[in-house]
mmCIF file of C-alpha atoms in Angstrom:
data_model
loop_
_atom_site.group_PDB
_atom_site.id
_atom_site.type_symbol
_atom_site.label_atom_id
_atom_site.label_comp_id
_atom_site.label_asym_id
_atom_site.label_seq_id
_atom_site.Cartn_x
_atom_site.Cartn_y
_atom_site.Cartn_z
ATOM 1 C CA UNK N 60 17.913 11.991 14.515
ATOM 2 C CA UNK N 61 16.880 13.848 11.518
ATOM 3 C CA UNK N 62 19.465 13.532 8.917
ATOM 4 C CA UNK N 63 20.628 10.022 6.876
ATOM 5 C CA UNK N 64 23.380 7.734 8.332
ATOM 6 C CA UNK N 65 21.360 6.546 11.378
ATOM 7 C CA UNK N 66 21.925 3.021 12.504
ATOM 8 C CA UNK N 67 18.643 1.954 12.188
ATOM 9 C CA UNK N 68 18.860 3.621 8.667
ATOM 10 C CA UNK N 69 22.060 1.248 7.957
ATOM 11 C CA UNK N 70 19.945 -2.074 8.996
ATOM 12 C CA UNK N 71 16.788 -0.855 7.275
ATOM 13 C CA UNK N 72 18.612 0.145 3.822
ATOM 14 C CA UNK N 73 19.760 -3.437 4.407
ATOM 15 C CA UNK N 74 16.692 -5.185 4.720
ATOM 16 C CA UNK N 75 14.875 -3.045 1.842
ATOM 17 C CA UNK N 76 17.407 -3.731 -0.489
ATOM 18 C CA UNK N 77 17.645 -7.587 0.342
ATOM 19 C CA UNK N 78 13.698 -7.335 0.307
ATOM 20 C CA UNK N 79 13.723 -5.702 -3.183
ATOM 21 C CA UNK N 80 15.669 -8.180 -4.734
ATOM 22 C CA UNK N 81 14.103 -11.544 -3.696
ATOM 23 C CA UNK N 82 10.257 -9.553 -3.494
ATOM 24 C CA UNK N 83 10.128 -8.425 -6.664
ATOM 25 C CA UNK N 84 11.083 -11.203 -8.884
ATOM 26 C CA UNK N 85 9.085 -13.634 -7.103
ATOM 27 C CA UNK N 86 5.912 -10.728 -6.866
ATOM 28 C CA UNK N 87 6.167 -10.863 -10.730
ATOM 29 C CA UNK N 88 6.472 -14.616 -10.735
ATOM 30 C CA UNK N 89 3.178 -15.121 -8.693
ATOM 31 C CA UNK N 90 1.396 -12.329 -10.449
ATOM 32 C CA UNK N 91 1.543 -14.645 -13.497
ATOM 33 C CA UNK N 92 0.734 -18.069 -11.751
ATOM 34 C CA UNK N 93 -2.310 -16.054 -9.745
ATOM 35 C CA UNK N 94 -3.757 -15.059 -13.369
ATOM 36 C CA UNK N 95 -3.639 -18.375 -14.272
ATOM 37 C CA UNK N 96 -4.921 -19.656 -11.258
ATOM 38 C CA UNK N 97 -7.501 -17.012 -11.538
ATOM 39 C CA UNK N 98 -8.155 -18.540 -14.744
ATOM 40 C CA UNK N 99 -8.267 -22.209 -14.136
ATOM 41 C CA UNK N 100 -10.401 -21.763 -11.131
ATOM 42 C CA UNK N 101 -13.918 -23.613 -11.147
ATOM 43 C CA UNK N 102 -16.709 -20.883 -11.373
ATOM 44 C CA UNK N 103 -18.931 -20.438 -8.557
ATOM 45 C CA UNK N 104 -22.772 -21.908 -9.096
ATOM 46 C CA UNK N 105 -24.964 -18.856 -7.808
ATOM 47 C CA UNK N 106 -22.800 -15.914 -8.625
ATOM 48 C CA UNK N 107 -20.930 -17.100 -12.358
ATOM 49 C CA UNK N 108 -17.991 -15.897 -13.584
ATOM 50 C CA UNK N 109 -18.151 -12.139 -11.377
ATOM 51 C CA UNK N 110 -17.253 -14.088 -8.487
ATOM 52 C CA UNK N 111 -13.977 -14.184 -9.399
ATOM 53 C CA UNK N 112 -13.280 -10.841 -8.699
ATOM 54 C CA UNK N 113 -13.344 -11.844 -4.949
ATOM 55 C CA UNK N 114 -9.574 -13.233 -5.308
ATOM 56 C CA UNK N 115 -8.030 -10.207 -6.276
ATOM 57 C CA UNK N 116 -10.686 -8.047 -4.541
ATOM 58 C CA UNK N 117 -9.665 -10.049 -1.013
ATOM 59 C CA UNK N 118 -5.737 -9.959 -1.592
ATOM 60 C CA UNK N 119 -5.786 -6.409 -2.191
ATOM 61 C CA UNK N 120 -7.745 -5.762 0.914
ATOM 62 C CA UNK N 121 -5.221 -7.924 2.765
ATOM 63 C CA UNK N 122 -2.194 -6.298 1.403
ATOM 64 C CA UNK N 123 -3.956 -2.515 2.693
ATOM 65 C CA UNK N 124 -4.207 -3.721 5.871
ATOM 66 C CA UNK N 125 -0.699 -5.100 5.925
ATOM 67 C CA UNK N 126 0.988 -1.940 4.599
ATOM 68 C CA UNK N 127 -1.339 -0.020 7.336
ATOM 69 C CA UNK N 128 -0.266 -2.310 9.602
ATOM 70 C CA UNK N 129 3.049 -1.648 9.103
ATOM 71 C CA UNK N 130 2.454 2.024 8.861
ATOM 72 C CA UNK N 131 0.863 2.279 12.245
ATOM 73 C CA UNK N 132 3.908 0.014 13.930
ATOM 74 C CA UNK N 133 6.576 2.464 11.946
ATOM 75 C CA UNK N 134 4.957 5.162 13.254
ATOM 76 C CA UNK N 135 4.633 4.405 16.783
ATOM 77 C CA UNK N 136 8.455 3.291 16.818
ATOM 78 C CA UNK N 137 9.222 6.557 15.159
ATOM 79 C CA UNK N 138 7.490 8.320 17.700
ATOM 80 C CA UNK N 139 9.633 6.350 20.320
ATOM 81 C CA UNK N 140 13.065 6.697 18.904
ATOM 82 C CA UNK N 141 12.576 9.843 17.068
ATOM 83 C CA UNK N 142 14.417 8.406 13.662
ATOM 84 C CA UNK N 143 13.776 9.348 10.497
ATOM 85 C CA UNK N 144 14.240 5.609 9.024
ATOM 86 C CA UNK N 145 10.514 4.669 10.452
ATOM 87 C CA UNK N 146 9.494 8.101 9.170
ATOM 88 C CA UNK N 147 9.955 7.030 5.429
ATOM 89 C CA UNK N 148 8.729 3.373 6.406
ATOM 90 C CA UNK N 149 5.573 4.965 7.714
ATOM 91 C CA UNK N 150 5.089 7.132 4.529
ATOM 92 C CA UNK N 151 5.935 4.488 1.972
ATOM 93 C CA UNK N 152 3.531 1.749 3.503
ATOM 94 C CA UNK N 153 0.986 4.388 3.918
ATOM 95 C CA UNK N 154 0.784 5.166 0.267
ATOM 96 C CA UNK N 155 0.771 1.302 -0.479
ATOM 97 C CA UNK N 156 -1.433 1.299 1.750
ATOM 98 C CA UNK N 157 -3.546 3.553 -0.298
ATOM 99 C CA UNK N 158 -3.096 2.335 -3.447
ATOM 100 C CA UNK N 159 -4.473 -1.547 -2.622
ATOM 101 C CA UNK N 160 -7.266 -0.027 -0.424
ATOM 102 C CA UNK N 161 -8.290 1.951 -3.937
ATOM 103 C CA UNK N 162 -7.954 -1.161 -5.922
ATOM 104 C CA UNK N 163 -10.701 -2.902 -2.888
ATOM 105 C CA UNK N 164 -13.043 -0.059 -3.449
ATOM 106 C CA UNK N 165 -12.911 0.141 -7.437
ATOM 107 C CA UNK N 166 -13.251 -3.659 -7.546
ATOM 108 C CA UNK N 167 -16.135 -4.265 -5.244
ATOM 109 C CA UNK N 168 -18.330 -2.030 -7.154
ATOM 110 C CA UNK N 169 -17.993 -4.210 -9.977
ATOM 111 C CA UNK N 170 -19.063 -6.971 -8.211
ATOM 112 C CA UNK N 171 -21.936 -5.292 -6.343
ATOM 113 C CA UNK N 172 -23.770 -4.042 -9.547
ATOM 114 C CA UNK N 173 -24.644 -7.885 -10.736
ATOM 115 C CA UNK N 174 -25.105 -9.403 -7.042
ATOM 116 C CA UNK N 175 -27.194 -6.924 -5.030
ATOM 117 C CA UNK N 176 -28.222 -4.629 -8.046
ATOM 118 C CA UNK N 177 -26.420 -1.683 -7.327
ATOM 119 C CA UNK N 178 -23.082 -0.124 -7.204
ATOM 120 C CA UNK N 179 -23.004 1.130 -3.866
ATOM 121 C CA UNK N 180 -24.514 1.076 -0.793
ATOM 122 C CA UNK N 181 -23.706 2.419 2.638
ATOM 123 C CA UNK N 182 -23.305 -0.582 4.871
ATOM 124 C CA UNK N 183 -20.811 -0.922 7.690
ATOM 125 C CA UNK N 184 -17.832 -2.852 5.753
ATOM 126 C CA UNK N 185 -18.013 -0.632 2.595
ATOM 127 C CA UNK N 186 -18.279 2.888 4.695
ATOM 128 C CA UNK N 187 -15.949 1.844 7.132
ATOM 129 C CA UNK N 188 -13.576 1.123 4.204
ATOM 130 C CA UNK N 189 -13.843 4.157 2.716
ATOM 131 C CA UNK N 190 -13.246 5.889 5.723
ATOM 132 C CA UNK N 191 -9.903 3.849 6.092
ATOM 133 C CA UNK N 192 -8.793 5.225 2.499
ATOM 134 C CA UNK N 193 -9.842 8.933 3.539
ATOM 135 C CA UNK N 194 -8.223 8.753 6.682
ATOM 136 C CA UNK N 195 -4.897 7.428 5.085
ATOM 137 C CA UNK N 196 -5.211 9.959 2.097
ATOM 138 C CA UNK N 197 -5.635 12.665 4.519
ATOM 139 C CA UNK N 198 -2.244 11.321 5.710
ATOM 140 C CA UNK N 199 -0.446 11.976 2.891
ATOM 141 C CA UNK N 200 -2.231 15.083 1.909
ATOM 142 C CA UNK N 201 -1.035 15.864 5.307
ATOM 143 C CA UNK N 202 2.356 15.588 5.199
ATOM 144 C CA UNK N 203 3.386 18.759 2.363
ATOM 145 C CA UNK N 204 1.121 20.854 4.687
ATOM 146 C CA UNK N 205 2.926 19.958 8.041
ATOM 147 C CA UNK N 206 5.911 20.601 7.015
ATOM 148 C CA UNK N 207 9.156 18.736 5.776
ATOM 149 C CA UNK N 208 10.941 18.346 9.173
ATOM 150 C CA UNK N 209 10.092 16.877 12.521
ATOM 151 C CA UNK N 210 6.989 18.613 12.824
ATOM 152 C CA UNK N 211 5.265 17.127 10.320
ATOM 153 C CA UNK N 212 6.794 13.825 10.825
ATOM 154 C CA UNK N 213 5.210 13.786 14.067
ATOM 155 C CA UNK N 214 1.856 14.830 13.152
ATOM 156 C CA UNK N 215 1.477 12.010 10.324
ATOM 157 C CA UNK N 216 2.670 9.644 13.089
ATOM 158 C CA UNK N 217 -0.465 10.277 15.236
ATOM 159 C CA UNK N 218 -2.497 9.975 12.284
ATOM 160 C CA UNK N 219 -0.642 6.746 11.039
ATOM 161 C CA UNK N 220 -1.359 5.181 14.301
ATOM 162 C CA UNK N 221 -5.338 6.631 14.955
ATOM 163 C CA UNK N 222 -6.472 5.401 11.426
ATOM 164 C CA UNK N 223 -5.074 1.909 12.215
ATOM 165 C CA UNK N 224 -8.036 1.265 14.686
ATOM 166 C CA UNK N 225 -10.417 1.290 12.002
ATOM 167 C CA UNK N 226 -9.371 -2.216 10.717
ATOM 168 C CA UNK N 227 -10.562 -3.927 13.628
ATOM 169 C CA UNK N 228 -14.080 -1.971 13.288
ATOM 170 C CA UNK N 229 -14.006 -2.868 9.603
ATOM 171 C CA UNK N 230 -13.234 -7.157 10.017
ATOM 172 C CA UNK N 231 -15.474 -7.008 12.793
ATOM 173 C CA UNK N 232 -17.826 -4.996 10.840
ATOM 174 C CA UNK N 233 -20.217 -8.169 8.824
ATOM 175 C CA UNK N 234 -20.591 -10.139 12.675
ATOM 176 C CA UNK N 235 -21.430 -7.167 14.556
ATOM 177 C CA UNK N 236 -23.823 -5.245 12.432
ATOM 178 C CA UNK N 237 -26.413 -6.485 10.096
ATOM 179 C CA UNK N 238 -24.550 -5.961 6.871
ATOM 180 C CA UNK N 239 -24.969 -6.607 2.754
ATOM 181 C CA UNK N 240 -21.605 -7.512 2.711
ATOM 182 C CA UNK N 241 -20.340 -11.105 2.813
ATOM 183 C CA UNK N 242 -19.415 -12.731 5.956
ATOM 184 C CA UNK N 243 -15.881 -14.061 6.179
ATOM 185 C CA UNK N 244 -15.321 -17.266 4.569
ATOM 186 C CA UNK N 245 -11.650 -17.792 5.454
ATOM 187 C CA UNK N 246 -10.883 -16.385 8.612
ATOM 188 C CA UNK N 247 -13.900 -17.603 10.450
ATOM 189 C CA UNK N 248 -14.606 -19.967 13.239
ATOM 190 C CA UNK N 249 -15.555 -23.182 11.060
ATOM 191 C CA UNK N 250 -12.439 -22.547 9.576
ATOM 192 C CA UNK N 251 -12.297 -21.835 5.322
ATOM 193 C CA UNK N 252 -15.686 -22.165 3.219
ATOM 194 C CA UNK N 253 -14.177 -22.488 0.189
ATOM 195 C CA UNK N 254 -13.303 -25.434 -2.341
ATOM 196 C CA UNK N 255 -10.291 -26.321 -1.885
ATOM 197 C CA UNK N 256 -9.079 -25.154 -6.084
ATOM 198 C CA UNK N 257 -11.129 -21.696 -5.017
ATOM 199 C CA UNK N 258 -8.803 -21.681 -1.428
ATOM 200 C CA UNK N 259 -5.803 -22.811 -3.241
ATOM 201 C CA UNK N 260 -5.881 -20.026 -5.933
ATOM 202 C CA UNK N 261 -6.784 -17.330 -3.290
ATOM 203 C CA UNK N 262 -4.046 -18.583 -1.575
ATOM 204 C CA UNK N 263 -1.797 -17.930 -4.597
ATOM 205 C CA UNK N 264 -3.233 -14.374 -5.238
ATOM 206 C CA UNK N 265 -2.782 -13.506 -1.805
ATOM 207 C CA UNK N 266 1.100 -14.016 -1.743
ATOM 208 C CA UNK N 267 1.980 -12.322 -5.185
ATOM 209 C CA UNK N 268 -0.144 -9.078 -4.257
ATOM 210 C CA UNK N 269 1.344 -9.232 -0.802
ATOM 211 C CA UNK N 270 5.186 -9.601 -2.705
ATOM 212 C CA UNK N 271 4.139 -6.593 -4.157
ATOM 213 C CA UNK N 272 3.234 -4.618 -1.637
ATOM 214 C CA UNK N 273 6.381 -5.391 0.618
ATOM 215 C CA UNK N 274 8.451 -4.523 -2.847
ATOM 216 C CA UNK N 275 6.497 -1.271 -3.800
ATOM 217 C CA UNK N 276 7.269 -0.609 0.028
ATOM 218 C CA UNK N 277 10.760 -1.046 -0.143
ATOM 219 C CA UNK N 278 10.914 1.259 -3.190
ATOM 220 C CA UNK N 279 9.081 3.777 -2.055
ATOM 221 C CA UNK N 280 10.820 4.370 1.606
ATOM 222 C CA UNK N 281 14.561 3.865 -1.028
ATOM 223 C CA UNK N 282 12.751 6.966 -2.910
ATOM 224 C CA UNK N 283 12.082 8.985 0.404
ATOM 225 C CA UNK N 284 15.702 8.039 1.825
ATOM 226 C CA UNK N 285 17.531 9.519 -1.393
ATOM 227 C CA UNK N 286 15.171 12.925 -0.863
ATOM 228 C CA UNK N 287 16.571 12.951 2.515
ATOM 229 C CA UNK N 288 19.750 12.521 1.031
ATOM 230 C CA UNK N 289 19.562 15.161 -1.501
ATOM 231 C CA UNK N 290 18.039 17.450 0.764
ATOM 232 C CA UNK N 291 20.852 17.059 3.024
ATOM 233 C CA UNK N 292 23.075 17.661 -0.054
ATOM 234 C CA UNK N 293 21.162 20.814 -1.316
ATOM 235 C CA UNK N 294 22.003 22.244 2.001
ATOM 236 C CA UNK N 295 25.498 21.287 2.183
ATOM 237 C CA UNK N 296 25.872 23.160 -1.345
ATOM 238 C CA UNK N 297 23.745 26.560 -0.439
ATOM 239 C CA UNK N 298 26.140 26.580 2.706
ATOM 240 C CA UNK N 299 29.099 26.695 0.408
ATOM 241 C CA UNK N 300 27.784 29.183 -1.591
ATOM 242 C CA UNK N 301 26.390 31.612 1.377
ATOM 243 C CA UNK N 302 30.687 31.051 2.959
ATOM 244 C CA UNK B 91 -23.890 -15.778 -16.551
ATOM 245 C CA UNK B 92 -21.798 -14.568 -19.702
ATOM 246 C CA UNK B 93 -23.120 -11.439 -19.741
ATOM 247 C CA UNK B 94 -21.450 -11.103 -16.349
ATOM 248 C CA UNK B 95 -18.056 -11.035 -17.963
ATOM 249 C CA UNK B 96 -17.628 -7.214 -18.944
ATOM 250 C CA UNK B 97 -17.791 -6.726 -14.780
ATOM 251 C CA UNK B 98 -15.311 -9.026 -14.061
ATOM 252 C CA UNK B 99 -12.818 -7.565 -16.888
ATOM 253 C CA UNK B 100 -13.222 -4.178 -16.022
ATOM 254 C CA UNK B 101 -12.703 -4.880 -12.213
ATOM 255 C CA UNK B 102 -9.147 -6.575 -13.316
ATOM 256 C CA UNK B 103 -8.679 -4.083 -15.905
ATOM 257 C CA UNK B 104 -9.119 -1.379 -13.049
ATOM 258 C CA UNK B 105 -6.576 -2.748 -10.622
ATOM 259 C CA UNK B 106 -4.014 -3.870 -13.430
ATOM 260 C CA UNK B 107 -4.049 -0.080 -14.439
ATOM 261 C CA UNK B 108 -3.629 1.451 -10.672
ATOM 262 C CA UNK B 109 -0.890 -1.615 -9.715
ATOM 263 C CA UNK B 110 0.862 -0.808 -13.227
ATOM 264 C CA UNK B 111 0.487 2.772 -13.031
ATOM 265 C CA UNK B 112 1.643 3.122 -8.999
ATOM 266 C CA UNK B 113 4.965 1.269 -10.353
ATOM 267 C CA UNK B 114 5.633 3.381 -13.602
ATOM 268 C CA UNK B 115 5.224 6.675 -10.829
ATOM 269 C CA UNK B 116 7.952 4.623 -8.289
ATOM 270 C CA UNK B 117 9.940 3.827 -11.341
ATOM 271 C CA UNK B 118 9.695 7.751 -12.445
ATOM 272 C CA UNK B 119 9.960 9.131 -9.177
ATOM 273 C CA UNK B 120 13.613 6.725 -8.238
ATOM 274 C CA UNK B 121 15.038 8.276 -11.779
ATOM 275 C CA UNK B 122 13.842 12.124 -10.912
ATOM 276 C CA UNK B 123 15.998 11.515 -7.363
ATOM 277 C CA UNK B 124 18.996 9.970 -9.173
ATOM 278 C CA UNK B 125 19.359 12.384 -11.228
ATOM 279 C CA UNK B 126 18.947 15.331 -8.547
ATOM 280 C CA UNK B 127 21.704 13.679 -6.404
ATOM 281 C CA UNK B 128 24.105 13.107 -9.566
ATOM 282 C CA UNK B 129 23.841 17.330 -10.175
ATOM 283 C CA UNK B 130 24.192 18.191 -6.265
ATOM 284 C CA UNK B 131 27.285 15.683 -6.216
ATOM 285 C CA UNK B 132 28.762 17.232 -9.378
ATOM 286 C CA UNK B 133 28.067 21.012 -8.115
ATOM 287 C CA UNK B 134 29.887 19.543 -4.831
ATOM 288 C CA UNK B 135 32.562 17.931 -6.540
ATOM 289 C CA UNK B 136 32.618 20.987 -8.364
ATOM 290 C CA UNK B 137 33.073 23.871 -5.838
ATOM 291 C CA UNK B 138 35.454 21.763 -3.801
ATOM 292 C CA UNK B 139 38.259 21.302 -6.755
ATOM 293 C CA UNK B 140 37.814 25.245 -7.371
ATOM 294 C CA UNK B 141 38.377 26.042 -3.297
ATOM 295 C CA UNK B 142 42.598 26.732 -2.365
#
């Protein structure tokens, strides 16, 4: 299946379009109550006022993995069924993907220099991160290079899926290797270490950046599908022409 | 503490401008398609009223 019109297309422009509609109002809507949230929350004793960088710094790694997440599943059903509908899902969550996984590695910097004196270091959660953001920008540097058809649809899918793996490595990262990096605090085995006004706003900044990513997502595979679209339409024409 | 501030404002100030700046290129990129599919369609349209 290589050209629009697909079934699975149908459903999917569907569900994007539904998903645009409700996501992004209500992304906007908690984007505003998170930065007052952000604001209102108490300020942690050791670590001042920088420690509030960890809400936005956390939902933004959260929404990566998500729209990685979602990349590797698109891609594995795309390698499946061969249709180009996961193709563009793959490729849109991959860039969102991206984009949140740069916004984790320019915010932690910030909040390394005043903590542990430096910018940067190379332990296990911040190396494996940046691998995760090379891997997934070689992706989509990938793609123009591969081609525009099946062939390079395929490739990206392998890479979509392989790079997924590294999540595990990186969560797992602070308990299995002796690391500068925080442990969890949330998603740990006493359950969440947090006040409950610190849990409640990370709670909040968690579902607006994650509204955004599913709306930027829906966007961006809308974008690919109308390429597709166009593409399609650019041929139709030069086939006219050539008659 | 205070003088931890300018860290914490330039870490928001960073993601604000990638999160703002990644939907201005969505917003940019949806118009550049639009448009390209309202010239195909009118260069279709086009070519079939001139064919017998």
């Amino acid at each position: 299946m290589t050209e629009t019109g697909s079934k699975v297309q149908d459903r999917m422009d569907l569900i994007l379009s539904r998903l645009r509609t409700v996501a992004a109002p209500l992304a906007g809507l908690g984007l505003l109550l998170a930065a007052a949230a952000i604001l209102r929350a108490p300020e942690e004793e050791a670590q001042g006022i920088v420690q509030k960088i960890f809400y936005a710094h956390v939902a933004s790694a959260v929404s990566s993995y998500l729209s990685f997440f979602i990349t590797c599943a698109a891609s594995v059903l795309y390698l499946w069924k061969r249709d180009r509908a996961w193709d563009f899902l793959a490729l849109a969550s991959a860039e969102v993907g991206v984009v949140f996984c740069s916004a984790v590695l320019v915010s932690g910097p910030f909040w390394g220099k005043p903590i542990w004196g430096t910018w940067w270091t190379w332990d296990a959660r911040l190396t494996s991160t940046l691998i995760l953001w090379l891997v997934y920008v070689g992706y989509l540097l990938l793609r123009p290079f591969a081609g525009e058809g099946e062939r390079g649809a395929r490739f990206a899918a392998v890479v979509g899926i392989v790079g997924f793996v590294n999540i595990p490595l990186i969560h797992f990262s602070v308990k299995w290797l002796r690391t500068l990096h925080p442990k969890p605090i949330v998603l740990n085995a006493q359950g969440p270490q947090l006040p409950p006004e610190m849990m409640t706003t990370l709670y909040i900044t968690l579902g607006a950046f994650t509204l955004l990513a599913i709306t930027f997502i829906a966007v961006r595979a809308e974008i690919e599908r109308l390429r597709d679209l166009a593409s399609a339409m650019r041929r139709h024409a030069t086939k006219g022409e050539a008659r | 503490m205070k003088t931890n501030l300018p860290y914490l404002l330039w870490a928001y100030a960073l993601i604000a401008l990638l999160l703002v700046g990644y939907a201005a290129s969505l917003v940019r990129r949806m118009r550049q398609v639009a448009a390209e599919l309202e010239t195909l369609a009118a260069a279709i349209r086009a070519r079939a009223s001139r064919s017998p």
